[in-house]
Coordinates of N, CA and C in Angstrom, one line a residue:
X1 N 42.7 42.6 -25.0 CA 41.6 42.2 -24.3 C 41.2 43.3 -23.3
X2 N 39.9 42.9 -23.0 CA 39.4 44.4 -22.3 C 39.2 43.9 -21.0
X3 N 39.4 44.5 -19.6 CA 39.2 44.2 -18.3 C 38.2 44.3 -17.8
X4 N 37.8 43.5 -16.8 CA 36.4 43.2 -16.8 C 36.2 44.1 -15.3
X5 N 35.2 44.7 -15.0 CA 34.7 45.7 -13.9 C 34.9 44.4 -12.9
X6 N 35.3 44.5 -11.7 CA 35.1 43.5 -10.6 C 33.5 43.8 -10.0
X7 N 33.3 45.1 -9.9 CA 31.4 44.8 -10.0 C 30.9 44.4 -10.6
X8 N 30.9 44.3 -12.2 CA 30.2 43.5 -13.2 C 30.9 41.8 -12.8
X9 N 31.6 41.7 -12.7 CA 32.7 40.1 -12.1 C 31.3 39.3 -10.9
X10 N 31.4 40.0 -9.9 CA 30.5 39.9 -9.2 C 29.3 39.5 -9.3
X11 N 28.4 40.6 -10.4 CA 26.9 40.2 -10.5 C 26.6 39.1 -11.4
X12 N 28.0 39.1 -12.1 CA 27.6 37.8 -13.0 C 27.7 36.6 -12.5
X13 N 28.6 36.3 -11.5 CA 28.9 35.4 -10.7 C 27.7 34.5 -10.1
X14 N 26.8 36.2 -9.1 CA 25.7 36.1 -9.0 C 24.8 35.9 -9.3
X15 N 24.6 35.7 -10.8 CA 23.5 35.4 -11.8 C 23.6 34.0 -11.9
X16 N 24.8 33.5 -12.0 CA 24.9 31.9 -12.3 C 25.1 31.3 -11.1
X17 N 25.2 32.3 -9.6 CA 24.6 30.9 -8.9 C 23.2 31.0 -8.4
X18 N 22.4 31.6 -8.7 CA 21.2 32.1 -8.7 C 20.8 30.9 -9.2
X19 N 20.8 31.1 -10.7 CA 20.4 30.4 -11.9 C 20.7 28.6 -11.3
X20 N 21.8 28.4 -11.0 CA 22.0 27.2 -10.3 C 21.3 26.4 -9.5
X21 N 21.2 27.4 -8.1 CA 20.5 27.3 -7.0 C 18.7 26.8 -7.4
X22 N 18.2 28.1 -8.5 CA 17.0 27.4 -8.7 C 16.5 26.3 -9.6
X23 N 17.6 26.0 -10.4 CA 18.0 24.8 -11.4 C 17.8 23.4 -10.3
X24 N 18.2 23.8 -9.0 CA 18.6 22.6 -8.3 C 17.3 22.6 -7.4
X25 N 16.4 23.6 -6.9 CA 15.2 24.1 -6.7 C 14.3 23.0 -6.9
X26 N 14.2 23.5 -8.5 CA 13.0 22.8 -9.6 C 12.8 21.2 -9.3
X27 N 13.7 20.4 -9.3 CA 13.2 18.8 -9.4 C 12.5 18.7 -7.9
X28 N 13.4 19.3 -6.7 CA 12.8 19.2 -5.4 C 11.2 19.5 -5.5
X29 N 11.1 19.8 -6.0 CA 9.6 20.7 -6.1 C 8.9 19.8 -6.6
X30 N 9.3 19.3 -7.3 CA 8.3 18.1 -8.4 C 8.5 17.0 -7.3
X31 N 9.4 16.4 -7.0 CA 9.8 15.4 -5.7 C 8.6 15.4 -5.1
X32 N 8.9 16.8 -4.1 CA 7.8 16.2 -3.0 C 6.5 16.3 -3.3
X33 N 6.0 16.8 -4.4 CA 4.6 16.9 -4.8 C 4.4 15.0 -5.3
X34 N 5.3 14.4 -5.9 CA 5.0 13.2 -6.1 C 5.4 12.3 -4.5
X35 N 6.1 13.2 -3.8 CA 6.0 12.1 -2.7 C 4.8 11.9 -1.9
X36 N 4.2 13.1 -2.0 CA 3.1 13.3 -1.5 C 2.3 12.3 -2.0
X37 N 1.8 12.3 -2.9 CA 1.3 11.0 -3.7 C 1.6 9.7 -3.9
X38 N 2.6 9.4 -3.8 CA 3.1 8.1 -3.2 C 2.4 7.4 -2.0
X39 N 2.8 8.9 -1.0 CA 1.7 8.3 0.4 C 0.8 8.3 0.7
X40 N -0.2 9.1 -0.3 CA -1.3 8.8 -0.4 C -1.5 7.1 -1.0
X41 N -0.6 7.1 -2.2 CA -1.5 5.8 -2.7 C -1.0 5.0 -1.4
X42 N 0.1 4.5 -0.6 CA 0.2 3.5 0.2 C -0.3 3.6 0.9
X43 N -1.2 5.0 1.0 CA -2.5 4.8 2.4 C -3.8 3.9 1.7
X44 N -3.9 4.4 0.3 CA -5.1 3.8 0.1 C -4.9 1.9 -0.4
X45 N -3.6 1.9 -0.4 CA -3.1 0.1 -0.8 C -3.4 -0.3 0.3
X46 N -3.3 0.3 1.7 CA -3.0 -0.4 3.2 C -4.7 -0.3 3.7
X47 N -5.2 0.6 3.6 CA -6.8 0.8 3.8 C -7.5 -0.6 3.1
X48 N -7.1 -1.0 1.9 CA -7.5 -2.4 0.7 C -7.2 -3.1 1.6
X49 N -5.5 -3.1 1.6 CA -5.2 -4.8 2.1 C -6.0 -5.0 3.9
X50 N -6.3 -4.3 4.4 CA -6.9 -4.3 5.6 C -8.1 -4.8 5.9
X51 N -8.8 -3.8 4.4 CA -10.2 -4.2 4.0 C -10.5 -6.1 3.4
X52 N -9.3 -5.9 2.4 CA -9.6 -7.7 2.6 C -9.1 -8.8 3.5
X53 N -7.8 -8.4 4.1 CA -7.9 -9.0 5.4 C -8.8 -9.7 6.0
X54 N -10.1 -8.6 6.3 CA -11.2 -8.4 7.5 C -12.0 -9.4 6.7
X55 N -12.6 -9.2 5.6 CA -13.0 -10.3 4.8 C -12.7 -11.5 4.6
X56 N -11.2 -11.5 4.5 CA -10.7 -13.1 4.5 C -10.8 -13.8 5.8
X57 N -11.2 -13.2 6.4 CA -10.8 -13.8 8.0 C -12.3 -14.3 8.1
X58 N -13.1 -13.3 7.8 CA -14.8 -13.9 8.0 C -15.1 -14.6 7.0
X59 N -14.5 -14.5 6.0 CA -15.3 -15.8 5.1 C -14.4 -17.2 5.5
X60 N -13.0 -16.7 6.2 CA -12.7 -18.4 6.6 C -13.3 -18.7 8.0
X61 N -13.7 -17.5 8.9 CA -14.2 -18.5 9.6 C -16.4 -18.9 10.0
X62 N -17.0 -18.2 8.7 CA -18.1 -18.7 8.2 C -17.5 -20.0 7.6
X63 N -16.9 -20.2 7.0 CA -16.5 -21.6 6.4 C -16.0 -23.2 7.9
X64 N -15.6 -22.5 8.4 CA -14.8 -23.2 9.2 C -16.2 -23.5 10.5
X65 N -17.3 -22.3 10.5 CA -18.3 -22.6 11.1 C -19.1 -23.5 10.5
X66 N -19.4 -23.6 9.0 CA -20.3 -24.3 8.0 C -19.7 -26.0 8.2
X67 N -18.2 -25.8 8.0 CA -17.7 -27.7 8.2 C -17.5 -27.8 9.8
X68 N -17.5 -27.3 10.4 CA -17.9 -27.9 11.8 C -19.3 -28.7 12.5
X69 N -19.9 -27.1 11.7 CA -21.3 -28.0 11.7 C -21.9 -29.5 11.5
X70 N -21.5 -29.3 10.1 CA -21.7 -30.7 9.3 C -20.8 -32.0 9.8
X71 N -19.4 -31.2 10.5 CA -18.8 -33.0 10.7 C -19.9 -33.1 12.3
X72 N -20.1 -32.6 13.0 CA -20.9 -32.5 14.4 C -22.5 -32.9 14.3
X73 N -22.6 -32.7 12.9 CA -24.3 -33.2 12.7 C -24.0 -34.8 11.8
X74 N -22.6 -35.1 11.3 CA -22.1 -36.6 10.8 C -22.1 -37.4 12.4
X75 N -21.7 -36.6 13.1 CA -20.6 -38.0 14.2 C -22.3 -37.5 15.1
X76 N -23.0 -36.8 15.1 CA -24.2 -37.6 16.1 C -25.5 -38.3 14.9
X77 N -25.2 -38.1 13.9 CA -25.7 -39.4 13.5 C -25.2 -40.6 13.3
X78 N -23.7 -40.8 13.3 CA -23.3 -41.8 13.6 C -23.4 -42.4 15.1
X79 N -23.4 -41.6 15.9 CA -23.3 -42.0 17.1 C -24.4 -42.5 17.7
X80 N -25.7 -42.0 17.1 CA -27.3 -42.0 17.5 C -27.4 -43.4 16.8
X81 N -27.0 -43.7 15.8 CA -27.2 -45.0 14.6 C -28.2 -44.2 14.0
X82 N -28.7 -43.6 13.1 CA -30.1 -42.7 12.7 C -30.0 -43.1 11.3
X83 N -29.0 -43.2 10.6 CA -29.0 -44.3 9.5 C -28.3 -45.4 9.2
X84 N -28.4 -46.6 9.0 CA -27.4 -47.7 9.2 C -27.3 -48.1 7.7
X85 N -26.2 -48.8 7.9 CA -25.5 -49.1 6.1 C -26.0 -50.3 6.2
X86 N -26.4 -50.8 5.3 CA -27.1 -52.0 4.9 C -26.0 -52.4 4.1
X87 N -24.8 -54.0 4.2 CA -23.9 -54.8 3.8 C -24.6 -55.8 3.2
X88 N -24.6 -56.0 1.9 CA -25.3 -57.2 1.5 C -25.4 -57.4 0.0

């Protein structure tokens, strides 16, 4: 068997952890480009749920103004007598 140069020992050494190093590199790289986009989309999910929030809140309390109204326009016509039930 033939002996190997400890300088050639060396560079090869250095080739494979080179080769390693950027092996281990590569997924990081893809990582934070999708993390990046992850937080975009939970900015634009949180922007939505915010946006319907603000909506839900005014359509319940347009609603909550609409049956107020009407029980308050019931109990002063009851209270006025403005229509009477006729039993008979």
């Amino acid at each position: 068997m033939e002996m190997e140069d400890p300088e050639e020992a060396k560079h090869r050494l250095a080739q494979f952890l080179i080769y390693k190093a950027l092996e281990k590199a590569d997924p990081r790289a893809r990582q934070s480009c999708f993390r990046v986009r992850v937080s975009k989309l939970k900015i634009k999910m949180g922007r939505r749920l915010k946006r319907l929030r603000k909506t839900m809140l005014l359509t319940m309390s347009a609603a909550k103004r609409g049956l107020y109204k009407q029980v308050c326009s019931r109990f002063k016509r009851l209270v006025r007598g403005g229509q009477t039930m006729v039993i008979g």
